[in-house]
Structures are given as C-alpha cells and as structure tokens.
GROMACS .gro file of C-alpha atoms in nm:
model
  268
    1MET     CA    1   6.603   6.988  11.163
    2SER     CA    2   6.656   7.286  10.935
    3LYS     CA    3   7.012   7.381  10.675
    4LYS     CA    4   6.944   7.735  10.808
    5ASN     CA    5   7.202   7.622  11.122
    6LEU     CA    6   7.384   7.343  10.916
    7ILE     CA    7   7.745   7.332  11.088
    8ILE     CA    8   8.030   7.120  10.848
    9LEU     CA    9   8.322   6.980  11.021
   10LYS     CA   10   8.613   6.834  10.835
   11ILE     CA   11   8.774   6.599  11.142
   12GLY     CA   12   9.156   6.606  11.022
   13GLY     CA   13   9.281   6.243  10.962
   14SER     CA   14   9.586   6.335  11.145
   15VAL     CA   15   9.383   6.419  11.412
   16VAL     CA   16   9.257   6.069  11.460
   17THR     CA   17   9.522   5.870  11.259
   18ASP     CA   18   9.857   5.805  11.343
   19LYS     CA   19  10.006   5.942  11.012
   20LYS     CA   20  10.369   5.919  11.142
   21ASN     CA   21  10.329   5.562  11.183
   22ASP     CA   22  10.371   5.311  10.868
   23GLN     CA   23  10.062   5.086  11.006
   24GLU     CA   24   9.715   5.194  11.002
   25LYS     CA   25   9.608   5.265  11.354
   26ILE     CA   26   9.344   5.462  11.460
   27ARG     CA   27   9.412   5.739  11.774
   28ARG     CA   28   9.112   5.579  11.967
   29LYS     CA   29   9.100   5.789  12.257
   30ASP     CA   30   9.146   6.120  12.034
   31LEU     CA   31   8.841   5.944  11.894
   32GLU     CA   32   8.632   5.939  12.150
   33ARG     CA   33   8.685   6.210  12.293
   34ILE     CA   34   8.612   6.462  12.013
   35SER     CA   35   8.273   6.204  11.945
   36THR     CA   36   8.185   6.340  12.273
   37GLU     CA   37   8.241   6.683  12.267
   38ILE     CA   38   8.045   6.684  11.916
   39ALA     CA   39   7.778   6.485  12.086
   40GLN     CA   40   7.753   6.765  12.455
   41ALA     CA   41   7.751   7.075  12.171
   42ARG     CA   42   7.525   6.972  11.990
   43LYS     CA   43   7.288   6.820  12.219
   44ARG     CA   44   7.302   7.153  12.428
   45ASN     CA   45   7.274   7.384  12.114
   46LYS     CA   46   7.087   7.217  11.826
   47PHE     CA   47   7.194   7.217  11.460
   48SER     CA   48   7.229   7.022  11.186
   49LEU     CA   49   7.552   6.844  11.117
   50ILE     CA   50   7.763   6.687  10.854
   51ILE     CA   51   8.101   6.549  10.907
   52ILE     CA   52   8.361   6.473  10.696
   53HIS     CA   53   8.729   6.296  10.785
   54GLY     CA   54   9.044   6.311  10.599
   55ALA     CA   55   9.200   5.949  10.566
   56GLY     CA   56   9.506   5.998  10.766
   57VAL     CA   57   9.793   5.677  10.694
   58PHE     CA   58   9.458   5.451  10.583
   59GLY     CA   59   9.452   5.658  10.237
   60HIS     CA   60   9.809   5.951  10.219
   61LYS     CA   61  10.038   5.692  10.170
   62ILE     CA   62   9.880   5.409   9.954
   63ALA     CA   63   9.774   5.696   9.724
   64ASN     CA   64  10.082   5.858   9.716
   65LYS     CA   65  10.285   5.538   9.637
   66PHE     CA   66  10.068   5.454   9.268
   67ASP     CA   67   9.981   5.800   9.184
   68LEU     CA   68   9.613   5.770   9.207
   69ASN     CA   69   9.547   6.155   9.244
   70LYS     CA   70   9.709   6.202   8.878
   71GLY     CA   71   9.438   5.910   8.672
   72TYR     CA   72   9.544   5.592   8.544
   73LYS     CA   73   9.862   5.493   8.414
   74ASN     CA   74   9.922   5.070   8.492
   75LYS     CA   75   9.740   4.804   8.649
   76SER     CA   76   9.912   4.830   9.002
   77GLN     CA   77   9.710   5.094   9.061
   78ILE     CA   78   9.353   4.879   8.998
   79LYS     CA   79   9.473   4.670   9.319
   80ALA     CA   80   9.598   4.976   9.537
   81ILE     CA   81   9.229   5.126   9.435
   82SER     CA   82   9.081   4.799   9.606
   83LYS     CA   83   9.303   4.844   9.903
   84LEU     CA   84   9.221   5.174   9.912
   85ARG     CA   85   8.856   5.179   9.905
   86GLN     CA   86   8.903   4.874  10.187
   87ASN     CA   87   9.093   5.063  10.426
   88LEU     CA   88   8.886   5.402  10.381
   89LYS     CA   89   8.576   5.183  10.467
   90ARG     CA   90   8.779   5.012  10.761
   91LEU     CA   91   8.868   5.388  10.924
   92ASN     CA   92   8.497   5.518  10.829
   93SER     CA   93   8.294   5.201  11.018
   94GLU     CA   94   8.552   5.302  11.342
   95ILE     CA   95   8.459   5.680  11.341
   96GLU     CA   96   8.099   5.623  11.280
   97LYS     CA   97   8.106   5.386  11.563
   98SER     CA   98   8.252   5.570  11.827
   99LEU     CA   99   7.993   5.897  11.704
  100ASN     CA  100   7.695   5.629  11.727
  101GLY     CA  101   7.805   5.524  12.033
  102LYS     CA  102   7.777   5.853  12.215
  103GLY     CA  103   7.427   5.872  12.058
  104LEU     CA  104   7.477   6.051  11.713
  105PHE     CA  105   7.307   5.869  11.469
  106THR     CA  106   7.507   5.902  11.148
  107VAL     CA  107   7.456   5.738  10.782
  108THR     CA  108   7.731   5.725  10.584
  109PHE     CA  109   7.686   5.879  10.212
  110GLN     CA  110   7.913   5.730   9.969
  111GLN     CA  111   7.978   5.975   9.742
  112SER     CA  112   8.233   5.777   9.503
  113SER     CA  113   7.875   5.552   9.415
  114ALA     CA  114   7.664   5.918   9.326
  115TRP     CA  115   7.934   6.189   9.171
  116ARG     CA  116   8.190   6.162   8.935
  117LEU     CA  117   8.485   6.423   8.833
  118ASN     CA  118   8.683   6.617   8.551
  119LYS     CA  119   9.002   6.667   8.557
  120ARG     CA  120   9.002   6.642   8.972
  121ILE     CA  121   8.675   6.917   8.951
  122LEU     CA  122   8.416   6.726   9.083
  123LEU     CA  123   8.110   6.770   8.868
  124ASP     CA  124   7.778   6.948   8.968
  125SER     CA  125   7.591   6.638   9.203
  126ASN     CA  126   7.217   6.612   9.259
  127LEU     CA  127   7.242   6.653   9.688
  128THR     CA  128   6.872   6.568   9.759
  129ILE     CA  129   6.955   6.247   9.957
  130LEU     CA  130   7.166   6.409  10.151
  131GLU     CA  131   6.970   6.668  10.246
  132LYS     CA  132   6.702   6.428  10.332
  133TYR     CA  133   6.902   6.290  10.563
  134ILE     CA  134   6.973   6.585  10.736
  135SER     CA  135   6.593   6.688  10.788
  136LEU     CA  136   6.544   6.368  10.939
  137ASP     CA  137   6.824   6.453  11.225
  138LEU     CA  138   7.083   6.184  11.104
  139VAL     CA  139   7.453   6.332  11.074
  140PRO     CA  140   7.573   6.258  10.736
  141VAL     CA  141   8.011   6.140  10.731
  142LEU     CA  142   8.144   6.150  10.384
  143TYR     CA  143   8.521   6.101  10.319
  144GLY     CA  144   8.754   6.178  10.079
  145ASP     CA  145   8.765   5.897   9.846
  146ILE     CA  146   8.851   5.797   9.472
  147LEU     CA  147   8.636   5.868   9.190
  148ILE     CA  148   8.580   5.819   8.855
  149ASP     CA  149   8.712   6.114   8.649
  150ASP     CA  150   8.605   6.148   8.289
  151LYS     CA  151   8.955   6.255   8.198
  152LEU     CA  152   9.130   6.092   8.333
  153LYS     CA  153   8.969   5.742   8.410
  154PHE     CA  154   8.996   5.830   8.831
  155SER     CA  155   9.100   6.047   9.040
  156ILE     CA  156   9.064   6.176   9.457
  157LEU     CA  157   8.811   6.414   9.610
  158SER     CA  158   8.988   6.532   9.881
  159GLY     CA  159   8.796   6.580  10.199
  160ASP     CA  160   8.878   6.948  10.168
  161GLN     CA  161   8.695   7.001   9.875
  162ILE     CA  162   8.362   6.813   9.986
  163VAL     CA  163   8.392   7.098  10.270
  164TYR     CA  164   8.366   7.368  10.019
  165TYR     CA  165   8.104   7.206   9.771
  166LEU     CA  166   7.845   7.124  10.001
  167SER     CA  167   7.940   7.437  10.230
  168LYS     CA  168   7.823   7.595   9.900
  169LYS     CA  169   7.518   7.458   9.774
  170LEU     CA  170   7.391   7.376  10.135
  171ARG     CA  171   7.507   7.748  10.240
  172ALA     CA  172   7.654   7.638  10.585
  173LYS     CA  173   7.643   7.876  10.867
  174LYS     CA  174   7.983   7.742  10.937
  175VAL     CA  175   8.248   7.574  10.857
  176ILE     CA  176   8.500   7.407  11.109
  177ILE     CA  177   8.832   7.243  11.003
  178GLY     CA  178   8.962   7.073  11.265
  179THR     CA  179   9.362   6.970  11.290
  180ASP     CA  180   9.641   6.926  11.514
  181LEU     CA  181   9.723   7.218  11.498
  182ASP     CA  182   9.622   7.535  11.658
  183GLY     CA  183   9.503   7.748  11.273
  184ILE     CA  184   9.813   7.892  11.012
  185PHE     CA  185  10.156   8.023  11.129
  186GLU     CA  186  10.426   8.160  10.928
  187SER     CA  187  10.588   7.864  10.881
  188ASP     CA  188  10.512   7.512  10.968
  189PRO     CA  189  10.478   7.525  11.372
  190LYS     CA  190  10.623   7.177  11.352
  191ILE     CA  191  10.974   7.257  11.226
  192ASN     CA  192  10.981   7.629  11.384
  193LYS     CA  193  10.905   7.629  11.737
  194ASN     CA  194  10.861   8.045  11.707
  195ALA     CA  195  10.601   8.020  11.411
  196LYS     CA  196  10.375   8.284  11.435
  197LEU     CA  197  10.034   8.159  11.467
  198ILE     CA  198   9.837   8.438  11.215
  199LYS     CA  199   9.445   8.465  11.354
  200LYS     CA  200   9.273   8.619  11.091
  201VAL     CA  201   9.301   8.512  10.697
  202ASN     CA  202   9.128   8.727  10.416
  203SER     CA  203   9.167   8.781  10.065
  204ASN     CA  204   9.415   9.099  10.163
  205ASN     CA  205   9.696   8.908  10.330
  206ILE     CA  206   9.639   8.596  10.161
  207LYS     CA  207   9.876   8.557   9.867
  208SER     CA  208  10.154   8.687  10.124
  209LEU     CA  209  10.153   8.403  10.340
  210LEU     CA  210  10.451   8.196  10.334
  211LEU     CA  211  10.164   7.838  10.355
  212GLY     CA  212  10.432   7.571  10.411
  213GLN     CA  213  10.340   7.232  10.382
  214SER     CA  214  10.228   6.939  10.579
  215LEU     CA  215  10.503   6.723  10.697
  216SER     CA  216  10.381   6.385  10.612
  217THR     CA  217  10.254   6.236  10.308
  218ASP     CA  218   9.979   6.412  10.188
  219VAL     CA  219   9.872   6.400   9.837
  220THR     CA  220   9.596   6.678   9.889
  221ASN     CA  221   9.784   6.947   9.916
  222GLY     CA  222   9.836   6.997  10.273
  223MET     CA  223   9.726   7.345  10.462
  224LYS     CA  224   9.755   7.498  10.176
  225GLY     CA  225   9.488   7.273   9.946
  226LYS     CA  226   9.228   7.365  10.264
  227VAL     CA  227   9.300   7.724  10.273
  228ASN     CA  228   9.285   7.745   9.930
  229GLU     CA  229   8.942   7.596   9.925
  230LEU     CA  230   8.797   7.835  10.245
  231ILE     CA  231   8.921   8.137  10.089
  232LYS     CA  232   8.644   8.032   9.790
  233LEU     CA  233   8.381   7.989  10.023
  234THR     CA  234   8.433   8.359  10.168
  235LYS     CA  235   8.270   8.465   9.798
  236TYR     CA  236   7.936   8.353   9.891
  237ASP     CA  237   7.973   8.491  10.273
  238ILE     CA  238   8.069   8.172  10.392
  239GLU     CA  239   8.311   8.219  10.718
  240SER     CA  240   8.505   7.919  10.861
  241GLU     CA  241   8.766   7.793  11.103
  242ILE     CA  242   9.095   7.598  11.126
  243ILE     CA  243   9.160   7.487  11.494
  244ASN     CA  244   9.353   7.182  11.691
  245ILE     CA  245   9.069   6.933  11.774
  246SER     CA  246   9.385   6.747  11.925
  247LYS     CA  247   9.343   6.963  12.226
  248PRO     CA  248   9.078   6.888  12.467
  249ASN     CA  249   8.673   7.113  12.437
  250ILE     CA  250   8.798   7.336  12.128
  251LEU     CA  251   8.564   7.174  11.896
  252LYS     CA  252   8.283   7.131  12.220
  253LYS     CA  253   8.383   7.528  12.207
  254SER     CA  254   8.337   7.572  11.854
  255LEU     CA  255   8.047   7.360  11.794
  256SER     CA  256   7.845   7.595  12.057
  257GLY     CA  257   7.995   7.901  11.888
  258GLN     CA  258   8.225   8.032  11.975
  259LYS     CA  259   8.503   8.230  11.752
  260GLY     CA  260   8.894   8.258  11.771
  261LEU     CA  261   9.000   7.948  11.892
  262GLY     CA  262   9.239   7.910  11.595
  263THR     CA  263   9.332   8.087  11.246
  264ILE     CA  264   8.948   8.247  11.087
  265ILE     CA  265   8.898   8.270  10.712
  266GLU     CA  266   8.661   8.525  10.710
  267THR     CA  267   8.434   8.700  10.446
  268ILE     CA  268   8.566   9.104  10.404
   0.00000   0.00000   0.00000
C-alpha cells in the first residue's frame, strides 16, 4: 500500500489498560473489540496504517516514581529502566497478539534501538525501514519508551511525540487519537459532569482553552501534551481528531472516513 493513504492511530493507554489499578492489568475486552474494529475498517477501505499505543499502568507509574523523564539522577533508576522495558514489551506483545488474531499483520518497530533524544527532543531519524514495512502491507506498531538522551543520558519519548514526528515525516493522510474521553472539554469531564465538549480546536482558540491534566499519573503531560503535538501538525496541513475509542464502533467509523466524532484539531 502507498503512504498516500496512511493513517496514524494512537491507542491511549487508558483505553487498553486499567490506569486506576496499581497492578498491571489489560482491559482485554476493550482490546479485542478495538482490534476487531481496526481489522473491519481496514478490510473495507484499504489504507496503510501505523499504530502507536500508550503505556498506561505498565509504564507511567514506574516512570513517575523514579523520575525517568528527568534524566539520570541515581543508580536506582537503572533497575527501573530495565523493569519499565520489560513491562512495555509485555504490553506490546499482548496488543500485537490481539491485532494479529484479527488478521492484521503487525511488526514492532523498536525505536529505542534506533532513535535518540537531545534534551527530550527527538533527533532526526532514518525511517527507511519503517517505510519498507508499510510498502509490504505490514502494520508497524510503536509505543512510548525510554531512549538514550545526549544531554540527560536518558529520557522518555512519548507516544504523542511519535505521532507528531511520524505524521510530519511521512505526511499522514489522517491522524486519530483514541482516548477514553469524547474529545477535548472546557474542563475535566471526570470531575465536572457538565463540562462542555469542544468540537473544533485551531490556532485561534487554542490559547484560550483550559486544558486540564489527566486524573491518573501521566509523565507525558496528559491531554495538554496531546493537543500541543497535534496543533504543530496543522502547520503541515495535517488534520487530526481526538475520539473516544472506549465506545463501540467510534474507531471503526473514524477509520472509515467519518469526521466529527470527537474533537477535530483543524487546519485553517
């Protein structure tokens, strides 16, 4: 398949893992449903796809406890890095197993073995291998991870940063951010039940919006971090949408071309 019809999908960690639970638990029913919806949409519409998934409880609690996003401080972090990597690989394996079970042929792209950061900023990286996977009709799967950092020794590359980088470099046709919320709200809907959904975000209203932080532990800056990365994509005429994929069929509709299902980060 061609990159011209490339969709980049971010599956939020809050959707496929139980972030309120201290134990590393996968929401298997949700994961299986999401995998089914992706497979059905792709069979019907024939698009290229890159999937990026969050770490959820498998990553954020360890990263936060040991301040892994702040770079090297002490030797206790080294053991934490190893544990974090094991958790991420285990989660990724379960996600790929679910996707493959629905007929999607995936391949993990391990960016921590090929990419590096400088003060938490991703340095320009070779995407030739990733592009060849796409040309073979494989579905590359990536996830936020801890990378070597030239200045900090190590730091975290979030899934949202990966979305921005790949969308810009590969000129994605569409970007979908799947969360457990209906989109962006004027205040946190998990606290304020009367919070108003914002249907469109652009450079005209972004500064005036009150973007609350995620309720659960998230070292990658929650919803605010997502929107900041997506706003930058509008400079390259790439539109994205934040949708609630914890609700059945929303993801399938979005992958099939339907818009207005959540909050659109639009180009103007």
